[in-house]
Coordinates of C-alpha atoms and ligand atoms in Angstrom, one line a residue:
X315 CA -60.4 -19.2 -43.1
X316 CA -59.6 -22.9 -42.3
X317 CA -59.1 -21.9 -38.7
X318 CA -62.7 -20.9 -38.2
X319 CA -64.5 -23.0 -35.5
X320 CA -67.7 -22.8 -37.6
X321 CA -66.9 -22.7 -41.3
X322 CA -70.6 -22.0 -42.1
X323 CA -70.0 -18.4 -41.0
X324 CA -68.0 -17.8 -44.2
X325 CA -70.7 -16.9 -46.8
X326 CA -70.1 -15.8 -50.3
X327 CA -73.6 -14.9 -51.6
X328 CA -76.0 -12.1 -51.0
X329 CA -78.7 -12.8 -48.4
X330 CA -82.1 -11.8 -49.7
X331 CA -85.5 -12.7 -48.3
X332 CA -84.0 -15.4 -46.2
X333 CA -82.0 -17.1 -49.0
X334 CA -78.5 -17.0 -50.4
X335 CA -78.4 -15.6 -53.9
X336 CA -75.7 -16.3 -56.4
X337 CA -74.9 -14.0 -59.3
X338 CA -73.3 -14.6 -62.7
X339 CA -69.9 -13.1 -61.8
X340 CA -67.7 -13.0 -58.7
X341 CA -65.3 -10.5 -57.1
X342 CA -62.4 -11.3 -54.8
X343 CA -61.8 -10.3 -51.2
X344 CA -58.2 -9.9 -50.3
X345 CA -56.3 -9.7 -47.0
X346 CA -54.8 -6.2 -46.6
X347 CA -52.0 -7.7 -44.5
X348 CA -50.5 -9.7 -47.3
X349 CA -52.7 -9.4 -50.5
X350 CA -53.8 -13.1 -50.3
X351 CA -57.2 -13.9 -51.7
X352 CA -59.5 -14.9 -48.9
X353 CA -62.8 -15.4 -50.7
X354 CA -64.6 -15.2 -54.0
X355 CA -67.9 -13.5 -53.5
X356 CA -70.9 -13.6 -55.8
X357 CA -71.2 -10.1 -57.4
X358 CA -74.7 -8.8 -56.9
X359 CA -75.9 -5.7 -58.7
X360 CA -78.9 -3.6 -59.4
X361 CA -81.3 -6.5 -59.9
X362 CA -80.4 -8.2 -56.6
X363 CA -80.6 -4.9 -54.8
X364 CA -84.2 -4.4 -56.2
X365 CA -85.0 -7.9 -55.0
X366 CA -83.7 -7.1 -51.5
X367 CA -85.8 -3.9 -51.3
X368 CA -88.8 -5.8 -52.5
X369 CA -88.3 -8.5 -49.9
X370 CA -87.9 -5.8 -47.1
X371 CA -91.0 -4.2 -48.4
X372 CA -93.0 -7.4 -48.3
X373 CA -91.8 -8.3 -44.8
X374 CA -92.6 -4.9 -43.3
X375 CA -96.2 -5.5 -42.3
X376 CA -95.3 -8.8 -40.6
X377 CA -92.3 -7.4 -38.7
X378 CA -93.8 -4.0 -37.7
X379 CA -97.0 -5.8 -36.4
X380 CA -95.0 -7.9 -34.0
X381 CA -94.8 -6.6 -30.4
X382 CA -91.6 -5.0 -29.3
X383 CA -91.2 -7.9 -26.9
X384 CA -91.4 -10.4 -29.8
X385 CA -88.8 -8.4 -31.8
X386 CA -86.6 -8.1 -28.7
X387 CA -86.6 -11.8 -28.1
X388 CA -85.3 -12.5 -31.7
X389 CA -82.8 -9.7 -31.5
X390 CA -81.5 -11.0 -28.2
X391 CA -80.9 -14.4 -29.8
X392 CA -79.0 -12.6 -32.6
X393 CA -76.9 -10.8 -30.0
X394 CA -76.2 -14.1 -28.1
X395 CA -75.1 -15.8 -31.3
X396 CA -72.8 -13.0 -32.2
X397 CA -71.1 -13.2 -28.8
X398 CA -71.0 -17.0 -28.9
X399 CA -69.2 -16.7 -32.3
X400 CA -67.1 -13.7 -31.3
X401 CA -63.8 -15.4 -32.1
X402 CA -64.8 -16.5 -35.6
X403 CA -66.5 -13.2 -36.4
X404 CA -63.3 -11.3 -35.3
X405 CA -61.1 -13.6 -37.4
X406 CA -63.2 -13.0 -40.5
X407 CA -63.1 -9.2 -39.8
X408 CA -59.3 -9.1 -39.3
X409 CA -58.7 -11.1 -42.4
X410 CA -60.8 -8.8 -44.7
X411 CA -60.1 -5.5 -42.9
X412 CA -56.7 -5.8 -41.3
X413 CA -57.2 -4.5 -37.8
X414 CA -55.5 -6.4 -34.9
X415 CA -57.5 -9.4 -33.7
X416 CA -58.0 -7.9 -30.2
X417 CA -59.6 -4.8 -31.8
X418 CA -61.7 -7.0 -34.1
X419 CA -63.1 -8.9 -31.1
X420 CA -63.8 -5.5 -29.5
X421 CA -65.7 -4.4 -32.6
X422 CA -67.9 -7.6 -32.5
X423 CA -68.7 -7.0 -28.8
X424 CA -69.4 -3.3 -29.6
X425 CA -71.6 -4.0 -32.6
X426 CA -73.5 -6.7 -30.7
X427 CA -74.1 -4.4 -27.8
X428 CA -76.2 -2.2 -30.0
X429 CA -78.4 -5.1 -30.9
X430 CA -78.9 -6.0 -27.2
X431 CA -79.4 -2.3 -26.2
X432 CA -81.9 -1.5 -28.9
X433 CA -83.9 -4.7 -28.4
X434 CA -84.7 -3.4 -24.9
X435 CA -85.1 0.2 -25.9
X436 CA -87.7 -0.8 -28.5
X437 CA -90.0 -1.7 -25.6
X438 CA -89.9 2.0 -24.6
X439 CA -91.3 3.7 -27.7
X440 CA -93.7 5.9 -25.8
X441 CA -96.3 8.3 -27.2
X442 CA -98.0 11.3 -25.6
X443 CA -101.4 12.6 -24.7
X444 CA -101.3 16.4 -25.0
X445 CA -103.9 18.6 -23.3
X446 CA -106.2 19.9 -25.9
X447 CA -107.5 23.5 -26.1
X448 CA -111.0 22.2 -26.7
X449 CA -113.0 20.1 -24.3
X450 CA -114.4 17.6 -26.8
X451 CA -111.0 16.8 -28.4
X452 CA -108.0 14.8 -27.4
X453 CA -104.5 15.2 -28.9
X454 CA -102.6 11.9 -29.1
X455 CA -99.2 11.2 -30.4
X456 CA -97.9 7.7 -31.4
X457 CA -94.6 6.6 -32.9
X458 CA -94.5 4.2 -35.8
X459 CA -91.6 2.6 -37.7
X460 CA -90.6 4.7 -40.7
X461 CA -90.7 1.6 -43.0
X462 CA -88.1 0.0 -45.2
X463 CA -84.6 1.3 -44.3
X464 CA -81.7 1.1 -46.8
X465 CA -78.1 1.6 -45.9
X466 CA -74.6 1.7 -47.3
X467 CA -71.6 1.1 -44.9
X468 CA -67.8 1.5 -45.1
X469 CA -64.9 -0.9 -44.7
X470 CA -63.4 0.4 -41.5
X471 CA -65.9 -1.2 -39.1
X472 CA -67.4 -3.9 -41.2
X473 CA -69.6 -5.3 -38.4
X474 CA -70.4 -2.4 -36.1
X475 CA -71.4 0.2 -38.8
X476 CA -74.1 -2.3 -39.8
X477 CA -75.1 -3.4 -36.3
X478 CA -75.5 0.2 -35.2
X479 CA -78.1 0.9 -37.9
X480 CA -79.8 -2.5 -38.2
X481 CA -80.3 -2.7 -34.4
X482 CA -82.2 0.5 -34.2
X483 CA -84.1 -0.1 -37.4
X484 CA -85.3 -3.6 -36.4
X485 CA -86.1 -2.6 -32.8
X486 CA -88.3 0.2 -34.2
X487 CA -90.2 -2.3 -36.4
X488 CA -88.5 -1.4 -39.7
X489 CA -87.1 -3.9 -42.2
X490 CA -83.5 -3.4 -43.5
X491 CA -81.3 -3.7 -46.5
X492 CA -77.5 -3.1 -46.4
X493 CA -74.9 -2.9 -49.0
X494 CA -71.5 -3.2 -47.3
X495 CA -68.2 -1.9 -48.7
X496 CA -66.8 -4.0 -51.5
X497 CA -63.6 -4.6 -49.5
X498 CA -65.4 -6.1 -46.5
X499 CA -68.5 -8.1 -47.5
X500 CA -67.7 -11.2 -45.3
X501 CA -68.5 -9.7 -41.9
X502 CA -71.9 -8.5 -43.1
X503 CA -72.7 -11.9 -44.6
X504 CA -71.7 -13.7 -41.4
X505 CA -74.1 -11.4 -39.5
X506 CA -76.8 -12.5 -41.9
X507 CA -76.1 -16.1 -41.3
X508 CA -76.5 -15.5 -37.5
X509 CA -79.6 -13.4 -38.0
X510 CA -81.1 -16.4 -39.8
X511 CA -80.1 -18.8 -37.1
X512 CA -81.6 -16.4 -34.5
X513 CA -84.9 -16.8 -36.3
X514 CA -85.1 -13.2 -37.7
X515 CA -87.8 -13.8 -40.4
X516 CA -87.1 -13.7 -44.1
X517 CA -87.0 -10.3 -45.6
X518 CA -86.3 -8.4 -42.4
X519 CA -82.5 -8.2 -42.7
X520 CA -81.1 -8.4 -46.2
X521 CA -77.4 -8.0 -47.3
X522 CA -76.5 -7.3 -50.9
X523 CA -72.8 -7.5 -51.8
X524 CA -71.4 -6.4 -55.1
X525 CA -68.9 -4.0 -56.8
X526 CA -71.4 -1.7 -58.5
X527 CA -71.6 0.9 -55.7
X528 CA -73.2 3.5 -57.9
X529 CA -75.9 1.3 -59.5
X530 CA -76.8 -0.4 -56.2
X531 CA -76.6 3.0 -54.4
X532 CA -79.1 4.4 -56.9
X533 CA -81.6 1.7 -56.1
X534 CA -81.2 2.2 -52.3
X535 CA -81.5 6.0 -52.5
X536 CA -84.2 6.3 -55.1
X537 CA -86.5 3.2 -54.8
X538 CA -90.0 4.4 -53.9
X539 CA -90.4 1.6 -51.3
X540 CA -87.4 2.8 -49.3
X541 CA -88.6 5.2 -46.6
X542 CA -85.3 6.0 -45.0
X543 CA -81.6 5.9 -46.2
X544 CA -78.7 5.8 -43.7
X545 CA -75.1 6.1 -44.8
X546 CA -71.7 5.9 -43.1
X547 CA -68.8 6.9 -45.2
X548 CA -67.0 9.9 -46.6
X549 CA -68.5 13.4 -46.7
X550 CA -68.0 13.6 -50.5
X551 CA -70.0 10.4 -51.2
X552 CA -72.6 11.3 -48.5
X553 CA -73.4 14.6 -50.2
X554 CA -74.1 12.9 -53.5
X555 CA -76.3 10.3 -51.8
X556 CA -78.3 13.0 -50.1
X557 CA -78.9 14.6 -53.5
X558 CA -80.1 11.2 -54.8
X559 CA -82.5 10.8 -51.9
X560 CA -84.1 14.2 -52.6
X561 CA -86.1 12.9 -55.6
X562 CA -88.3 10.8 -53.2
X563 CA -87.9 12.9 -50.1
X564 CA -86.5 10.1 -48.0
X565 CA -85.6 10.5 -44.4
X566 CA -81.8 10.6 -44.3
X567 CA -79.1 9.9 -41.6
X568 CA -75.5 10.6 -42.4
X569 CA -72.4 9.5 -40.4
X570 CA -69.6 11.2 -42.4
X571 CA -66.0 12.2 -42.0
X572 CA -64.3 14.0 -39.1
X573 CA -61.3 16.0 -38.2
X574 CA -61.1 15.5 -34.4
X575 CA -59.1 17.9 -32.3
X576 CA -57.4 16.5 -29.1
X577 CA -56.5 19.3 -26.8
X578 CA -54.0 19.0 -23.9
X579 CA -54.3 21.9 -21.5
X580 CA -51.6 22.8 -19.0
X581 CA -53.6 21.5 -16.0
X582 CA -54.1 18.0 -17.7
X583 CA -52.8 14.7 -16.3
X584 CA -50.2 14.3 -19.0
X585 CA -49.8 10.5 -18.7
X586 CA -53.6 10.1 -19.0
X587 CA -53.6 12.4 -22.0
X588 CA -50.8 10.3 -23.7
X589 CA -52.8 7.1 -23.2
X590 CA -56.0 8.7 -24.4
X591 CA -54.3 10.1 -27.5
X592 CA -52.8 6.7 -28.4
X593 CA -56.2 5.0 -28.0
X594 CA -58.1 7.6 -30.0
X595 CA -55.4 7.9 -32.7
X596 CA -53.7 4.6 -33.5
X597 CA -56.5 2.0 -33.2
X598 CA -57.5 0.7 -36.6
X599 CA -54.3 2.2 -37.9
X600 CA -55.9 5.6 -37.6
X601 CA -58.7 4.7 -39.9
X602 CA -61.7 5.7 -37.8
X603 CA -64.0 8.7 -38.3
X604 CA -63.5 9.6 -34.6
X605 CA -59.7 9.3 -34.7
X606 CA -57.7 12.2 -33.3
X607 CA -56.7 14.2 -36.3
X608 CA -54.9 17.1 -34.7
X609 CA -53.3 17.3 -31.2
X610 CA -53.1 20.8 -29.7
X611 CA -50.8 21.1 -26.7
X612 CA -50.6 24.2 -24.5
X613 CA -47.1 25.8 -24.5
X614 CA -46.2 25.1 -20.9
X615 CA -46.6 21.3 -21.3
X616 CA -45.6 21.0 -25.0
X617 CA -42.2 19.6 -24.4
X618 CA -43.3 17.2 -21.7
X619 CA -46.3 15.8 -23.6
X620 CA -44.4 15.5 -26.9
X621 CA -41.5 13.6 -25.3
X622 CA -43.9 11.1 -23.5
X623 CA -46.1 10.7 -26.6
X624 CA -43.1 10.0 -28.9
X625 CA -41.9 7.4 -26.4
X626 CA -45.3 5.7 -26.2
X627 CA -46.0 5.7 -29.9
X628 CA -42.5 4.3 -30.6
X629 CA -43.4 1.3 -28.5
X630 CA -46.4 0.4 -30.8
X631 CA -45.8 -2.8 -32.8
X632 CA -47.0 -3.0 -36.4
X633 CA -47.8 -6.1 -38.5
X634 CA -50.4 -8.7 -39.6
X635 CA -53.5 -8.3 -37.4
X636 CA -53.6 -12.0 -36.7
X637 CA -50.3 -11.6 -34.9
X638 CA -50.0 -10.0 -31.5
X639 CA -49.6 -6.4 -32.8
X640 CA -50.9 -2.9 -31.9
X641 CA -51.2 -1.5 -35.4
X642 CA -52.3 -3.5 -38.5
X643 CA -52.0 -2.6 -42.2
X644 CA -54.0 0.1 -43.8
X645 CA -56.8 -1.0 -46.1
X646 CA -55.0 -0.4 -49.5
X647 CA -51.7 0.9 -50.8
X648 CA -53.7 3.8 -52.3
X649 CA -54.8 4.7 -48.8
X650 CA -51.1 4.7 -47.8
X651 CA -50.3 6.9 -50.7
X652 CA -52.9 9.4 -49.6
X653 CA -51.3 9.6 -46.2
X654 CA -47.8 9.8 -47.6
X655 CA -48.9 12.7 -49.7
X656 CA -50.4 14.6 -46.7
X657 CA -47.1 14.1 -44.8
X658 CA -44.8 15.1 -47.6
X659 CA -46.9 18.2 -48.5
X660 CA -46.8 19.2 -44.8
X661 CA -43.0 18.7 -44.6
X662 CA -42.6 20.9 -47.7
X663 CA -44.3 23.8 -45.8
X664 CA -42.3 23.4 -42.5
X665 CA -43.5 20.3 -40.5
X666 CA -40.9 18.1 -38.9
X667 CA -41.0 14.3 -38.7
X668 CA -40.0 13.2 -35.2
X669 CA -41.2 9.6 -35.6
X670 CA -41.9 7.3 -38.6
X671 CA -42.8 9.3 -41.7
X672 CA -42.4 6.4 -44.1
X673 CA -43.8 3.0 -45.2
X674 CA -42.9 -0.1 -43.2
X675 CA -40.9 -2.7 -45.0
X676 CA -43.6 -5.4 -44.2
X677 CA -45.5 -4.5 -47.3
X678 CA -47.2 -1.8 -49.4
X679 CA -50.1 -1.4 -47.0
X680 CA -48.1 -0.6 -43.9
X681 CA -47.3 2.9 -42.8
X682 CA -45.2 3.5 -39.6
X683 CA -46.9 5.2 -36.7
X684 CA -45.8 8.8 -37.3
X685 CA -45.6 12.0 -35.4
X686 CA -45.1 15.5 -36.9
X687 CA -44.2 18.6 -34.9
X688 CA -43.9 22.3 -36.0
X689 CA -47.3 21.9 -37.5
X690 CA -49.8 24.7 -38.0
X691 CA -53.5 24.3 -38.3
X692 CA -53.6 25.2 -42.0
X693 CA -51.0 22.6 -43.1
X694 CA -52.5 19.7 -45.2
X695 CA -51.9 17.2 -42.4
X696 CA -54.2 19.3 -40.1
X697 CA -56.7 20.7 -42.6
X698 CA -57.6 17.2 -44.0
X699 CA -59.0 14.0 -42.5
X700 CA -55.8 11.9 -42.4
X701 CA -57.4 8.4 -42.0
X702 CA -54.0 6.9 -41.2
X703 CA -51.5 6.5 -38.3
X704 CA -50.1 10.0 -38.4
X705 CA -50.4 12.6 -35.6
X706 CA -49.6 16.3 -36.1
X707 CA -48.8 18.2 -32.9
X708 CA -49.7 21.9 -32.8
X709 CA -48.7 24.3 -30.1
X710 CA -51.2 26.8 -28.6
X711 CA -51.1 29.5 -25.9
X712 CA -54.7 30.1 -24.6
X713 CA -58.2 28.6 -24.4
X714 CA -60.0 31.0 -26.7
X715 CA -57.3 30.5 -29.4
X716 CA -57.4 26.7 -29.2
X717 CA -61.2 26.6 -29.4
X718 CA -61.1 28.7 -32.5
X719 CA -58.4 26.5 -34.1
X720 CA -60.2 23.3 -33.1
X721 CA -63.5 24.6 -34.7
X722 CA -61.8 25.8 -37.8
X723 CA -62.9 22.8 -40.0
X724 CA -65.9 21.9 -42.0
X725 CA -66.2 18.8 -39.9
X726 CA -67.9 18.4 -36.5
X727 CA -67.8 14.8 -35.4
X728 CA -65.7 13.9 -32.3
X729 CA -63.4 16.1 -30.2
X730 CA -61.3 15.5 -27.1
X731 CA -59.6 17.5 -24.4
X732 CA -57.7 16.9 -21.2
X733 CA -58.0 19.4 -18.4
X734 CA -58.8 19.5 -14.6
X735 CA -60.2 22.9 -14.0
X736 CA -64.0 22.5 -13.8
X737 CA -64.7 26.0 -15.2
X738 CA -62.4 25.3 -18.1
X739 CA -64.1 21.9 -18.7
X740 CA -67.5 23.4 -19.0
X741 CA -66.4 26.3 -21.2
X742 CA -64.4 24.2 -23.6
X743 CA -67.0 21.4 -23.8
X744 CA -69.7 23.9 -24.7
X745 CA -67.4 25.9 -27.1
X746 CA -66.3 22.9 -29.2
X747 CA -68.5 22.7 -32.4
X748 CA -68.6 18.9 -32.5
X749 CA -71.3 16.4 -31.9
X750 CA -69.3 14.5 -29.4
X751 CA -66.8 15.7 -26.8
X752 CA -64.5 13.4 -24.8
X753 CA -63.2 15.0 -21.6
X754 CA -60.3 13.2 -20.1
X755 CA -61.4 10.2 -22.2
X756 CA -60.1 9.0 -25.6
X757 CA -62.7 6.3 -26.3
X758 CA -66.2 7.6 -26.1
X759 CA -68.5 5.5 -28.2
X760 CA -71.0 3.0 -26.7
X761 CA -74.6 1.8 -27.4
X762 CA -76.2 4.0 -24.7
X763 CA -74.7 7.2 -26.0
X764 CA -75.8 9.3 -29.1
X765 CA -73.1 9.0 -31.7
X766 CA -73.1 11.6 -34.5
X767 CA -71.8 14.8 -35.9
X768 CA -72.7 18.4 -36.8
X769 CA -71.7 20.5 -39.7
X770 CA -70.4 18.4 -42.7
X771 CA -69.9 15.4 -40.4
X772 CA -73.5 14.5 -40.9
X773 CA -77.0 14.4 -39.4
X774 CA -78.8 12.0 -37.1
X775 CA -77.6 9.9 -34.2
X776 CA -76.8 6.2 -33.7
X777 CA -77.1 4.6 -30.3
X778 CA -79.1 5.9 -27.3
X779 CA -82.8 6.7 -27.2
X780 CA -82.1 9.5 -29.7
X781 CA -80.9 6.8 -32.2
X782 CA -84.2 5.1 -32.0
X783 CA -86.1 8.3 -32.9
X784 CA -84.2 8.3 -36.3
X785 CA -86.2 5.2 -37.3
X786 CA -89.6 6.3 -36.0
X787 CA -92.3 8.6 -37.5
X788 CA -94.4 10.7 -35.2
X789 CA -98.1 10.5 -35.9
X790 CA -100.6 12.9 -34.4
X791 CA -104.1 11.6 -33.8
X792 CA -106.9 14.1 -33.0
X793 CA -110.0 12.5 -31.5
X794 CA -113.0 14.8 -31.6
X795 CA -116.7 14.7 -31.0
X796 CA -116.1 13.4 -27.4
X797 CA -119.0 15.3 -26.0
X798 CA -121.7 14.0 -28.3
Ligands
LIG1293 P1 -66.6 6.0 -49.0 O1 -65.7 6.0 -50.2 O2 -67.6 7.1 -48.9 O3 -67.3 4.6 -49.1 C1 -68.3 4.2 -48.1 C2 -69.3 3.3 -48.8 O4 -69.9 4.0 -49.8 C3 -68.7 2.1 -49.4 O5 -69.6 1.0 -49.2 C4 -68.6 2.4 -50.8 O6 -68.7 1.3 -51.7 C5 -69.9 3.3 -51.0 N1 -69.8 4.2 -52.1 C6 -68.8 4.9 -52.6 N2 -69.2 5.6 -53.7 C7 -70.5 5.4 -53.9 C8 -71.5 5.9 -54.8 N3 -71.2 6.8 -55.7 N4 -72.7 5.5 -54.6 C9 -73.1 4.6 -53.7 N5 -72.2 4.1 -52.8 C10 -70.9 4.5 -52.9 O7 -65.8 6.0 -47.7 P2 -64.6 5.2 -47.3 O8 -63.3 5.9 -47.8 O9 -64.8 3.8 -47.6 O10 -64.7 5.3 -45.7 C11 -64.0 6.2 -45.0 C12 -64.9 7.4 -44.7 O11 -66.0 7.1 -43.9 C13 -64.1 8.4 -43.8 O12 -64.4 9.8 -44.3 C14 -64.7 8.2 -42.4 O13 -64.6 9.4 -41.6 C15 -66.1 7.9 -42.7 N6 -66.7 7.2 -41.6 C16 -67.6 7.8 -40.8 C17 -68.1 7.2 -39.7 C18 -69.1 7.9 -38.9 O14 -69.8 7.2 -38.1 N7 -69.3 9.2 -39.0 C19 -67.8 5.9 -39.4 C20 -66.9 5.2 -40.2 C21 -66.3 5.9 -41.3 P3 -67.3 0.6 -52.3 O15 -66.7 0.0 -51.1 O16 -67.8 -0.3 -53.3 O17 -66.5 1.8 -52.8

């Protein structure tokens, strides 16, 4: 952390109501690349989370009464500061999360882009005037902020998962509380420091960091002052948080797990498909919710694609994210063990390792980029979200069969396919039961597009005009007696 250009970006206290709050105990944040302690962070809990909700509640009237232009001006400053400090923010992110520095810089730009985009979109919260069935009445629809928004975010995108939610919430006129993952609190706190410097008023953006996920989660999901709860994380945890939200009927958005198919048809540009598959699979060491989880290749191009893909993956370098590498460590050795288990269980039922298939000698958190062939769709490596740098390759013969196999999962987040025939492109894009489809494209997420899933991958959208709607209530106003 000594290499930061601005050491004030390293914060170790929760940010509540515009001030930094210390707690009685601390927890440590370690670097997944080598286990080194990088910070001791004040361990907030239930009390601090309640304070943060209170602060957000108190600030709501002030923030929601500002014009969209006033909010946009402050958000634009926040965006500018994030980009001006992109190198430091990326360094903090790589140190606590592990991803290569170039990817971390990309995440900062990606997260900041949501703040910029929603600041502008907030100026376009239009209502409606609807023709009335009666001459002396008018039907008017306005949109208003939902109120206090609470959120819980994961460790795999410590900046962007917060930015995507906070940007839409603040632009809509809501105030915001986030509890980031225990492993990655520092990126969230650096965002708070920059929000303060940008002049975002006290209480509008609050960050509570602490180890008591359950206790803090209960406050965020059950506090009567919270109007909306938004979560990014695993489907299992998401389900229990939805249940918790039921007692006060909160609006809920869920960005949950995925099991993305990546389909290579026989008319695809194979080199482009290889590049797309690498990008969508191995970034963040395979730990993204939209990561390719299963590659399906049509029989006629199976040998050609597999050979080129093995060659390209074998060229990926692995190591500490601060060095010039393509793939960093995984988040914990427990996460590596989970991937190992899926690989070994699949080998036991017939899968073949053609690349990698073991830990890297650099340390407990490193798993080699791996490819398995002779895989079927029901093997553990295909049926589960892998969340690691492993690709199973599954052969298929025709379009209908591959759509059925791709859809044979409880998840429905991202999907990808490579093809050239225009009829096939429409049929497959419409047939895939996923919230997002990349056609001849392995990287699909950006601020102007609606990110989100169907089935057990969640509900709601982040980014785009649809993402703003998730933070707005529709109010119908009937004006009568106009002929009197
Ligand atoms: P996770 O275990 O669900 O954790 C996510 C967050 O929830 C963390 O902040 C965690 O806190 C917190 N949490 C865990 N148990 C909780 C509880 N009982 N009450 C309240 N909060 C609780 O997920 P993960 O393993 O860290 O993240 C990976 C998952 O997230 C994958 O399934 C991935 O697909 C999904 N994901 C989805 C998207 C998307 O946009 N759809 C994006 C990124 C990730 P602690 O850190 O303290 O445990």
